[in-house]
mmCIF file of C-alpha atoms in Angstrom:
data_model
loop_
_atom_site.group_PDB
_atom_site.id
_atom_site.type_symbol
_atom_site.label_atom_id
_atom_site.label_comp_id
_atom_site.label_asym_id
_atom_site.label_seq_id
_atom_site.Cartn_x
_atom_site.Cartn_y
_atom_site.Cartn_z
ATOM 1 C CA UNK M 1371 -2.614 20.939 7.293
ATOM 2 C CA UNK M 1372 -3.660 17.257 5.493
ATOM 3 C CA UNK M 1373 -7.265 18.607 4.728
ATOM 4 C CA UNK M 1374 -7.833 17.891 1.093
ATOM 5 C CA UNK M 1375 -8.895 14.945 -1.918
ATOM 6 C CA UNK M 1376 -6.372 12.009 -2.011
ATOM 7 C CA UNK M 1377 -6.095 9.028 -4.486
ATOM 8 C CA UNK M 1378 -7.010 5.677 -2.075
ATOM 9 C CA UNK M 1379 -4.668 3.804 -4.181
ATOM 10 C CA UNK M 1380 -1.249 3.379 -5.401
ATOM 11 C CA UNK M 1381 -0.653 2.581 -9.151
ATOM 12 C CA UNK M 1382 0.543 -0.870 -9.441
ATOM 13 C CA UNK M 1383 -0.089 -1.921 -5.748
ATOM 14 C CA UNK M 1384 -3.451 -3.479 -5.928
ATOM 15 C CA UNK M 1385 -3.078 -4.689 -2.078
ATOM 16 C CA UNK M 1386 -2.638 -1.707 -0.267
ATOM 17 C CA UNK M 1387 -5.195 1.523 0.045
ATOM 18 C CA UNK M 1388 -4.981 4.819 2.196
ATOM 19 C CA UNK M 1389 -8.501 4.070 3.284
ATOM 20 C CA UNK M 1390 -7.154 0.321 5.008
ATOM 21 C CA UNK M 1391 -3.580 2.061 6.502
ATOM 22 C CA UNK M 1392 -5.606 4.102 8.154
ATOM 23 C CA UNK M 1393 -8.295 1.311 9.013
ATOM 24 C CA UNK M 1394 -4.856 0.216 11.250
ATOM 25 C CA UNK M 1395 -6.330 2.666 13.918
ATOM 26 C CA UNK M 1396 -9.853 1.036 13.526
ATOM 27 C CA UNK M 1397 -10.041 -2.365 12.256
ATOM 28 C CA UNK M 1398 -14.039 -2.440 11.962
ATOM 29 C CA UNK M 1399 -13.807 -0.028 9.010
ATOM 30 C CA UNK M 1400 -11.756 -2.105 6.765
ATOM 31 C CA UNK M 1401 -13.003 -2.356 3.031
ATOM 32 C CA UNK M 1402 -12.174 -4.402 -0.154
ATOM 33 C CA UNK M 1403 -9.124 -2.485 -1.711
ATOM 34 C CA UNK M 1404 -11.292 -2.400 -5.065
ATOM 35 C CA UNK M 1405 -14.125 -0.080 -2.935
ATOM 36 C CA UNK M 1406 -13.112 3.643 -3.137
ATOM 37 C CA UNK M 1407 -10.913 5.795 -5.164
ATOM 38 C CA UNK M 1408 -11.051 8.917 -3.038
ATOM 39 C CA UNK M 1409 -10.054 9.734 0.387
ATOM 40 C CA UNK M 1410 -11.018 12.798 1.711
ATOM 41 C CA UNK M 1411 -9.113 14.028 4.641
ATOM 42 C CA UNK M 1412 -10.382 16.838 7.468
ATOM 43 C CA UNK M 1413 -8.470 18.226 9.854
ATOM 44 C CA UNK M 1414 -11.404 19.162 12.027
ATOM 45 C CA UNK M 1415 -10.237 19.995 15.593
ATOM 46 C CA UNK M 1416 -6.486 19.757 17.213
ATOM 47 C CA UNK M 1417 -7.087 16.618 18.526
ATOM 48 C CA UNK M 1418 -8.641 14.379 15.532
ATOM 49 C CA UNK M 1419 -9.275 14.007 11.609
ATOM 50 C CA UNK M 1420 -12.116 12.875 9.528
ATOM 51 C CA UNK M 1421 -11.405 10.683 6.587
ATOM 52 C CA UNK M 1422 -14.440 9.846 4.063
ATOM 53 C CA UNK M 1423 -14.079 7.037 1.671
ATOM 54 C CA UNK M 1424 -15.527 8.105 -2.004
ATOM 55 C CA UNK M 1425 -16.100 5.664 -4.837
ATOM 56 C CA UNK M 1426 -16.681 8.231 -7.803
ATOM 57 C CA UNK M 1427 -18.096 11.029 -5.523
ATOM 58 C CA UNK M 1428 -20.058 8.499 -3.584
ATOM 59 C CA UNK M 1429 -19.652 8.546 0.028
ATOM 60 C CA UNK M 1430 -19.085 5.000 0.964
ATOM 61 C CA UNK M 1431 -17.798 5.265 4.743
ATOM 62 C CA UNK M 1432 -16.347 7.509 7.263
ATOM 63 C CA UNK M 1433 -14.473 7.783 10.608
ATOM 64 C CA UNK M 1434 -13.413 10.181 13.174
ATOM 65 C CA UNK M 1435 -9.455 9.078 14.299
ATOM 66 C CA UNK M 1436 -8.319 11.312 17.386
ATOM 67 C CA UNK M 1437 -4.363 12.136 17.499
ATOM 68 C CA UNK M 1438 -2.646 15.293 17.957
ATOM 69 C CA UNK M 1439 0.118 17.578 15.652
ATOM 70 C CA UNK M 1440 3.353 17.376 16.138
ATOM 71 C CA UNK M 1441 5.510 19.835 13.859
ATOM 72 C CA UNK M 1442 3.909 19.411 10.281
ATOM 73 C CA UNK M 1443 2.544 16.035 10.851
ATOM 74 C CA UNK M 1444 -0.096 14.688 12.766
ATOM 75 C CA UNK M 1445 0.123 11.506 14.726
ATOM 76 C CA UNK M 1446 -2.343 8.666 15.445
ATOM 77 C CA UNK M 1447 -2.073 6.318 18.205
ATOM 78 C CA UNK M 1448 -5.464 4.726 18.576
ATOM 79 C CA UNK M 1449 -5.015 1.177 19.184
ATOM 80 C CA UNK M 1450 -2.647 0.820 21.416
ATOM 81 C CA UNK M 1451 -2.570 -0.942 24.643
ATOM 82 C CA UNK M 1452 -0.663 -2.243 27.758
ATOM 83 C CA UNK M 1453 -1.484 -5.187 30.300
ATOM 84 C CA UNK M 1454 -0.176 -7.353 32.799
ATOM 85 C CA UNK M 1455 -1.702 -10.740 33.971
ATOM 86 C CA UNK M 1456 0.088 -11.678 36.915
ATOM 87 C CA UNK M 1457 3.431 -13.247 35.327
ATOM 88 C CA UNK M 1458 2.654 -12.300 31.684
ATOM 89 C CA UNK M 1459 3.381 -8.724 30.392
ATOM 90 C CA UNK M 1460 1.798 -7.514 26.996
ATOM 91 C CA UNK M 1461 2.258 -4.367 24.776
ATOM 92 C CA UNK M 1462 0.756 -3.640 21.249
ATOM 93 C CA UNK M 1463 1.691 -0.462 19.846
ATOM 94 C CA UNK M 1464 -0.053 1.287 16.713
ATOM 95 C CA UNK M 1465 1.667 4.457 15.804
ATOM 96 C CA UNK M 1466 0.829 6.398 12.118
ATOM 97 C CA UNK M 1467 1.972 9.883 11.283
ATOM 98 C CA UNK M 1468 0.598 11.535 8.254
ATOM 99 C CA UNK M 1469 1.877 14.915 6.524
ATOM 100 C CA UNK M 1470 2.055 16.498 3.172
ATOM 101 C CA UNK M 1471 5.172 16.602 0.687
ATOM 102 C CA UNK M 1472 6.646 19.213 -1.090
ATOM 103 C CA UNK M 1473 3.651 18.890 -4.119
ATOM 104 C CA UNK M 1474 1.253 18.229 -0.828
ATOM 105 C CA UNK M 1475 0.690 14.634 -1.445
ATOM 106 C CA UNK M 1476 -0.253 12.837 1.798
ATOM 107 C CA UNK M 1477 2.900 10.912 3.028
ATOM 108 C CA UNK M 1478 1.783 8.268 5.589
ATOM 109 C CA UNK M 1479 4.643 6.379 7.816
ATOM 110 C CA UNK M 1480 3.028 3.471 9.902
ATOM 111 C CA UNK M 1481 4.588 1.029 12.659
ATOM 112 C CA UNK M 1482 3.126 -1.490 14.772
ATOM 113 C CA UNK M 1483 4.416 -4.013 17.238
ATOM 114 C CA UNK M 1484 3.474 -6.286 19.592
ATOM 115 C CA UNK M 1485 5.878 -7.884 22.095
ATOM 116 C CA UNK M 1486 5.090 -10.414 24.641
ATOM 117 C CA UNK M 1487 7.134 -11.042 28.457
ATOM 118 C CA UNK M 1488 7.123 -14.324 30.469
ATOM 119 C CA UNK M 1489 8.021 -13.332 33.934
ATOM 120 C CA UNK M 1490 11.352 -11.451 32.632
ATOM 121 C CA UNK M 1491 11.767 -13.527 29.400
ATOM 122 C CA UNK M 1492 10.460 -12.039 25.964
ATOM 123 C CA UNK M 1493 8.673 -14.833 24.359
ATOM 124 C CA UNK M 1494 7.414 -13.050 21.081
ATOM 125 C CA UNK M 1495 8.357 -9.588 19.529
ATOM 126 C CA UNK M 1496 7.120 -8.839 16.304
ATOM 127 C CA UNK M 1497 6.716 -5.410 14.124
ATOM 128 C CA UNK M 1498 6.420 -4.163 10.854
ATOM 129 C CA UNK M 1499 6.885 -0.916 9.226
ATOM 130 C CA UNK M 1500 4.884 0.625 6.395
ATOM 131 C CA UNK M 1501 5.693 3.651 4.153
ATOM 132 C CA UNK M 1502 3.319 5.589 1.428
ATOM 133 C CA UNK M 1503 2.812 8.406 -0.602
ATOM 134 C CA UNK M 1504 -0.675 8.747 -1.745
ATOM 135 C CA UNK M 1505 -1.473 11.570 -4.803
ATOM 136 C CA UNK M 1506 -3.581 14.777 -3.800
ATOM 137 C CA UNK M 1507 -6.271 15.188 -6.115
ATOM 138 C CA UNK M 1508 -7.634 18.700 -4.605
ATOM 139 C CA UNK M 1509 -8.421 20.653 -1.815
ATOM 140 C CA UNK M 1510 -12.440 19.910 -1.259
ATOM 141 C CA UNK M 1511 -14.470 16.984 -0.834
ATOM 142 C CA UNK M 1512 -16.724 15.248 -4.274
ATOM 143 C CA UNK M 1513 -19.588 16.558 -4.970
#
């Protein structure tokens, strides 16, 4: 399941990479979409993955991101958070759930929203949604 070589970006979409979705999860990791053409992705333990970031066979970075499987996908929800200050109510959620297609390229479906409560009145409620299919280049990591 997901372990294998993907292509960090999409052809003709010079803003997004598969490295940066998944920096979603861990914010400190985030590199210039021009750094790294090769994700490599480990499913290491039932409870996390390891994704390396390659520039032509290069290691550049890499991070652990905990989750669990669910079906053929796993699911990542680091990020995420809840509080309440006395009259004000806060919730963030991060939520990304990666799998493999039918030609076992990495299909990544992302949400995150944040919503905001003044005693009982919402005062800001925002989210976005992000879909991507990223090209699997082979099964191990470069060399």
């Amino acid at each position: 399941m997901l372990t294998g070589l993907y292509e960090n970006q999409i052809p003709d979409d010079p803003e997004n990479s598969l490295w940066n979705d998944l920096c979603l999860h861990n914010s400190r990791k985030v590199h210039d979409t021009r750094e790294g053409n090769q994700v490599f992705i480990e499913y290491t333990e039932e409870k996390e993955i390891k994704v390396e970031l390659y520039q032509n066979n290069q290691l550049l970075d890499s991070m652990l991101l905990p989750g669990k499987p669910k079906d053929n996908y796993f699911v990542i929800r680091k990020g995420s958070h809840f509080f309440t200050l006395i009259l004000i109510t806060s919730k963030v959620s991060k939520k990304t759930i990666l799998g493999n297609d039918a030609n076992a390229d990495l299909l990544l479906a992302q949400g995150r929203s944040s919503n905001t409560m003044f005693l009982e009145s919402e005062v800001g409620d925002e989210g976005e949604t992000i879909t991507a299919t990223y090209m699997r280049l082979g099964d191990t990591r470069p060399n």
